[in-house]
PDB file of C-alpha atoms in Angstrom:
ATOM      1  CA  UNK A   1      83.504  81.896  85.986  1.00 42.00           C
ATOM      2  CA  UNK A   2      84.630  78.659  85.311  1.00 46.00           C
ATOM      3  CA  UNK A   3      82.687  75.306  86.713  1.00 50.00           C
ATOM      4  CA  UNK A   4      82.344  71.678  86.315  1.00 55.00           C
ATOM      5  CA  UNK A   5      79.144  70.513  87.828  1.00 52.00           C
ATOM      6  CA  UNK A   6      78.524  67.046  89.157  1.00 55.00           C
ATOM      7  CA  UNK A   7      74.665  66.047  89.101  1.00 49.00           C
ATOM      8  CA  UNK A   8      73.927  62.428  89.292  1.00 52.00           C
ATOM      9  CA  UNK A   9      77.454  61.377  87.196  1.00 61.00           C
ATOM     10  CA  UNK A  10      76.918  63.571  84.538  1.00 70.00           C
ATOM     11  CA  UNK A  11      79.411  66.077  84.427  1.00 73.00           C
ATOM     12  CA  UNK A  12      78.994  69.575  82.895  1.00 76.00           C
ATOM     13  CA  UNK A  13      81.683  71.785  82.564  1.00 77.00           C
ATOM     14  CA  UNK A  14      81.881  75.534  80.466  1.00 76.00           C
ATOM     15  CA  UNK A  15      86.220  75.302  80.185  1.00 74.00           C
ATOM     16  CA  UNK A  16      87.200  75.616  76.748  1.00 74.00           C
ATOM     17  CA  UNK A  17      90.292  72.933  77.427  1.00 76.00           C
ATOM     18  CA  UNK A  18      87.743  70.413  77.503  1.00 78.00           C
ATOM     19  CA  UNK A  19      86.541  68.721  74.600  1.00 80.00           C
ATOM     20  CA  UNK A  20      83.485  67.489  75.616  1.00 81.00           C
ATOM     21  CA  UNK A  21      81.313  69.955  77.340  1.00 81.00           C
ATOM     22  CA  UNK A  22      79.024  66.961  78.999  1.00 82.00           C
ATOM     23  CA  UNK A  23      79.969  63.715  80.195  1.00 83.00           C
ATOM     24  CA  UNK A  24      78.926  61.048  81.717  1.00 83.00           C
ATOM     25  CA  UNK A  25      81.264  59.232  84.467  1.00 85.00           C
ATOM     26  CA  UNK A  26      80.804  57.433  87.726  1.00 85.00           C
ATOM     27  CA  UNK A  27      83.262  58.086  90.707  1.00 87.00           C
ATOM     28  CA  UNK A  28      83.843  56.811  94.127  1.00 86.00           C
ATOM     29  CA  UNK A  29      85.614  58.868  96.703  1.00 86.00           C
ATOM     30  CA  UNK A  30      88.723  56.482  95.633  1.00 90.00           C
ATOM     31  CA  UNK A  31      88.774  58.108  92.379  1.00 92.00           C
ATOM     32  CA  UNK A  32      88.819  61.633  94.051  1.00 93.00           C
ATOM     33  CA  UNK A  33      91.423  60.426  95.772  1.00 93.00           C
ATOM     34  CA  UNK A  34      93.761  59.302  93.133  1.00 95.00           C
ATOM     35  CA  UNK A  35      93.185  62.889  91.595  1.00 95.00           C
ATOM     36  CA  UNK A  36      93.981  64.521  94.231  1.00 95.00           C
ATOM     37  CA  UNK A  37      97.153  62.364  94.722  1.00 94.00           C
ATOM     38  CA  UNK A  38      98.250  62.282  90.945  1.00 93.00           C
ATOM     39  CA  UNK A  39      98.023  66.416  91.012  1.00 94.00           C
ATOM     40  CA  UNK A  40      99.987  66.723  93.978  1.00 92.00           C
ATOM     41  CA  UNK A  41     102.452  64.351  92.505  1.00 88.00           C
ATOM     42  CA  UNK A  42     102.168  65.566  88.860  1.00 78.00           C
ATOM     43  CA  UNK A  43     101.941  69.155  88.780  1.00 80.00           C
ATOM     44  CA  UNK A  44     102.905  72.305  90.506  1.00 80.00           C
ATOM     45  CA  UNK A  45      99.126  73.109  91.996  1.00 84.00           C
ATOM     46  CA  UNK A  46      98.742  73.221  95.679  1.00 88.00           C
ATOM     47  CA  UNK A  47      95.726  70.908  95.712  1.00 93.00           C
ATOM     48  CA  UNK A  48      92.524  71.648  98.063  1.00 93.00           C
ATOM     49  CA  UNK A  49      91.999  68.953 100.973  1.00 92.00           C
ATOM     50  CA  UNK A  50      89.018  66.408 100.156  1.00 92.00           C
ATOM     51  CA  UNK A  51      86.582  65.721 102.496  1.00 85.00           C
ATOM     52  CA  UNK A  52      86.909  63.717 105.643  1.00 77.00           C
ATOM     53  CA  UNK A  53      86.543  60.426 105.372  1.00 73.00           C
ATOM     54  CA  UNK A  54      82.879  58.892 106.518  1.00 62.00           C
ATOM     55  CA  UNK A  55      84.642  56.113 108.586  1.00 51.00           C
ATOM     56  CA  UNK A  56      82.241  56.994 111.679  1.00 49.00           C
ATOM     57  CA  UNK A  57      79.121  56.656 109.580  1.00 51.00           C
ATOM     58  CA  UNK A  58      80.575  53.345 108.816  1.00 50.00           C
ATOM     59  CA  UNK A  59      79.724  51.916 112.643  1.00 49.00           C
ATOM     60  CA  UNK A  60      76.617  49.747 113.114  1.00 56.00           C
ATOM     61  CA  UNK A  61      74.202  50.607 115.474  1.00 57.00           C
ATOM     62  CA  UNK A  62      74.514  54.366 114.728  1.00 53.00           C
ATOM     63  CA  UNK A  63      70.688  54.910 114.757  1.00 59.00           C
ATOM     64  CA  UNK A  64      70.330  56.167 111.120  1.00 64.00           C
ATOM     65  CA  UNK A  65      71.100  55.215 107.480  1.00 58.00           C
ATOM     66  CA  UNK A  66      75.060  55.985 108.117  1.00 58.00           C
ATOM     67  CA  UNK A  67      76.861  56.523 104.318  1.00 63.00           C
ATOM     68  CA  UNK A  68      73.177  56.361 103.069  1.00 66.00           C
ATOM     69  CA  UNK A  69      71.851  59.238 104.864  1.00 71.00           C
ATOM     70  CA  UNK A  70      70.259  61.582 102.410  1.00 78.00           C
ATOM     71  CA  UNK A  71      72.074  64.700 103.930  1.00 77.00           C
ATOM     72  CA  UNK A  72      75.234  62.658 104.363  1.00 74.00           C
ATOM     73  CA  UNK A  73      75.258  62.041 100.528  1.00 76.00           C
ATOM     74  CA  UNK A  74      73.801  65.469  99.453  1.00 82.00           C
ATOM     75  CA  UNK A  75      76.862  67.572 101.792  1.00 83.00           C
ATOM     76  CA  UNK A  76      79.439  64.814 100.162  1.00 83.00           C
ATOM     77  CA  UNK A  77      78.549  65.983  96.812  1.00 84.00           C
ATOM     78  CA  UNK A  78      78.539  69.386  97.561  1.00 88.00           C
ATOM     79  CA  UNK A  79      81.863  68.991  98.887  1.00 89.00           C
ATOM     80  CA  UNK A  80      82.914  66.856  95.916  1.00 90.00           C
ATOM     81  CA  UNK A  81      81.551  69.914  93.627  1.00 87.00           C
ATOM     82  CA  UNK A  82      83.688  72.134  95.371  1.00 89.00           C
ATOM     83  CA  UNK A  83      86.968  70.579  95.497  1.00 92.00           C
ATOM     84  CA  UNK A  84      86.377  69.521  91.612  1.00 88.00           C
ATOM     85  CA  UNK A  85      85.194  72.999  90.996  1.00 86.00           C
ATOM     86  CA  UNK A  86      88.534  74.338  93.038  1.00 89.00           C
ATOM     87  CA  UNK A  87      90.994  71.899  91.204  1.00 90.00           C
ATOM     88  CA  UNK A  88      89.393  72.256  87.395  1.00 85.00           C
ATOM     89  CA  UNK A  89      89.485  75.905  87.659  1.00 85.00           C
ATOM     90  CA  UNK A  90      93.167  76.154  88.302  1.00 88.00           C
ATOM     91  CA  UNK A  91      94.547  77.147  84.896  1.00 86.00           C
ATOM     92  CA  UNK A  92      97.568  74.711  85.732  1.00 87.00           C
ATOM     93  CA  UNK A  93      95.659  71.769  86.459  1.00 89.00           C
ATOM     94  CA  UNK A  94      93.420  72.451  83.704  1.00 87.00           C
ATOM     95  CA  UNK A  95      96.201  71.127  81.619  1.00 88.00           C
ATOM     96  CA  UNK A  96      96.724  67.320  83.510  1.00 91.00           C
ATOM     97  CA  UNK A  97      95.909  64.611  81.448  1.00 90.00           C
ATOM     98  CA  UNK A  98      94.780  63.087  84.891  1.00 92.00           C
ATOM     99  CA  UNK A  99      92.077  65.450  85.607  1.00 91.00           C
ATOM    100  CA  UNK A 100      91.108  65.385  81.715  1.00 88.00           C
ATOM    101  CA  UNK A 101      90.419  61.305  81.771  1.00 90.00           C
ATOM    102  CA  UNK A 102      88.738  62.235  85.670  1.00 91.00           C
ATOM    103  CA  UNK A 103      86.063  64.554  84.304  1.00 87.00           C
ATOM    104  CA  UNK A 104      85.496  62.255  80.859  1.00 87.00           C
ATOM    105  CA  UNK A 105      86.595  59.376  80.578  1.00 88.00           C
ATOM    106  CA  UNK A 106      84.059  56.299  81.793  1.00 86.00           C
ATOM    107  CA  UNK A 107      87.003  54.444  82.685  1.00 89.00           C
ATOM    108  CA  UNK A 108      89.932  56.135  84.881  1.00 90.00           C
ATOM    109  CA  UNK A 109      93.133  54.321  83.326  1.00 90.00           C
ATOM    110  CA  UNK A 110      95.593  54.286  86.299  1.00 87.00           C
ATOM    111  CA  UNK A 111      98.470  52.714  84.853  1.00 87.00           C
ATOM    112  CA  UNK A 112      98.687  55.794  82.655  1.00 87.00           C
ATOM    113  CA  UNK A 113     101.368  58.050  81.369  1.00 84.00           C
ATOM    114  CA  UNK A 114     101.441  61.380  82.847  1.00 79.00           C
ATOM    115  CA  UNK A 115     101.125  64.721  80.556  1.00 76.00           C
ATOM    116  CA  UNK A 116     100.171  68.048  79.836  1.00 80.00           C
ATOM    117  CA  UNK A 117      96.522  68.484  77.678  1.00 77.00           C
ATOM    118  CA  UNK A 118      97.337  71.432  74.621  1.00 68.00           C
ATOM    119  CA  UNK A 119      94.645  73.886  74.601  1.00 58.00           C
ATOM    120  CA  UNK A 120      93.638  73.761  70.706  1.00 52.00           C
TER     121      UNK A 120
END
């Protein structure tokens, strides 16, 4: 079974594409985003849905801690796990440089060129 795991920004991942097997990266539901949208652009994979948005929580006056909710933030990266785990296990996306520089690199170059990752 293939995973990538996503525990505090360090990611862990057992997918012999990979070159590193841990990493350490911080992302923001943005990043997910441009992912998501570079896949769909780039490559032939029908990409899972992220998500919803947390524009509600986003309201003052809500009576609790909103996008800081404990169980807000613990289902978001459970969801986050599972679309990751969804789109790195797809032996097509598995080769996009985008999800490659996603997973490991600490900073998520967005001006750059689009390609395929050779499994070595």
């Amino acid at each position: 079974m293939t995973t990538v795991h996503l525990l505090s920004g360090k990611l862990e991942t057992n997918l012999p594409i990979f070159k590193l097997k841990e990493s350490t990266v911080r992302r923001r539901y943005s990043d997910f985003e441009w992912l998501r949208n570079e896949l769909e652009r780039e490559s032939k994979v029908v990409v899972p849905p992220l998500p919803g948005k947390a524009l509600l929580r986003q309201l003052p006056f809500r009576g609790d801690d909103g996008i800081f909710d404990d169980s807000f933030i613990e289902e978001r990266k459970q969801a986050l796990e599972q679309f990751i785990n969804k789109v790195a296990g797809h032996p097509l996306a598995q080769n996009e440089r985008c999800l490659h520089m996603f997973l490991q690199d600490e900073v998520i170059d967005k001006n750059y060129t689009p390609s395929k990752i050779r499994h070595t």
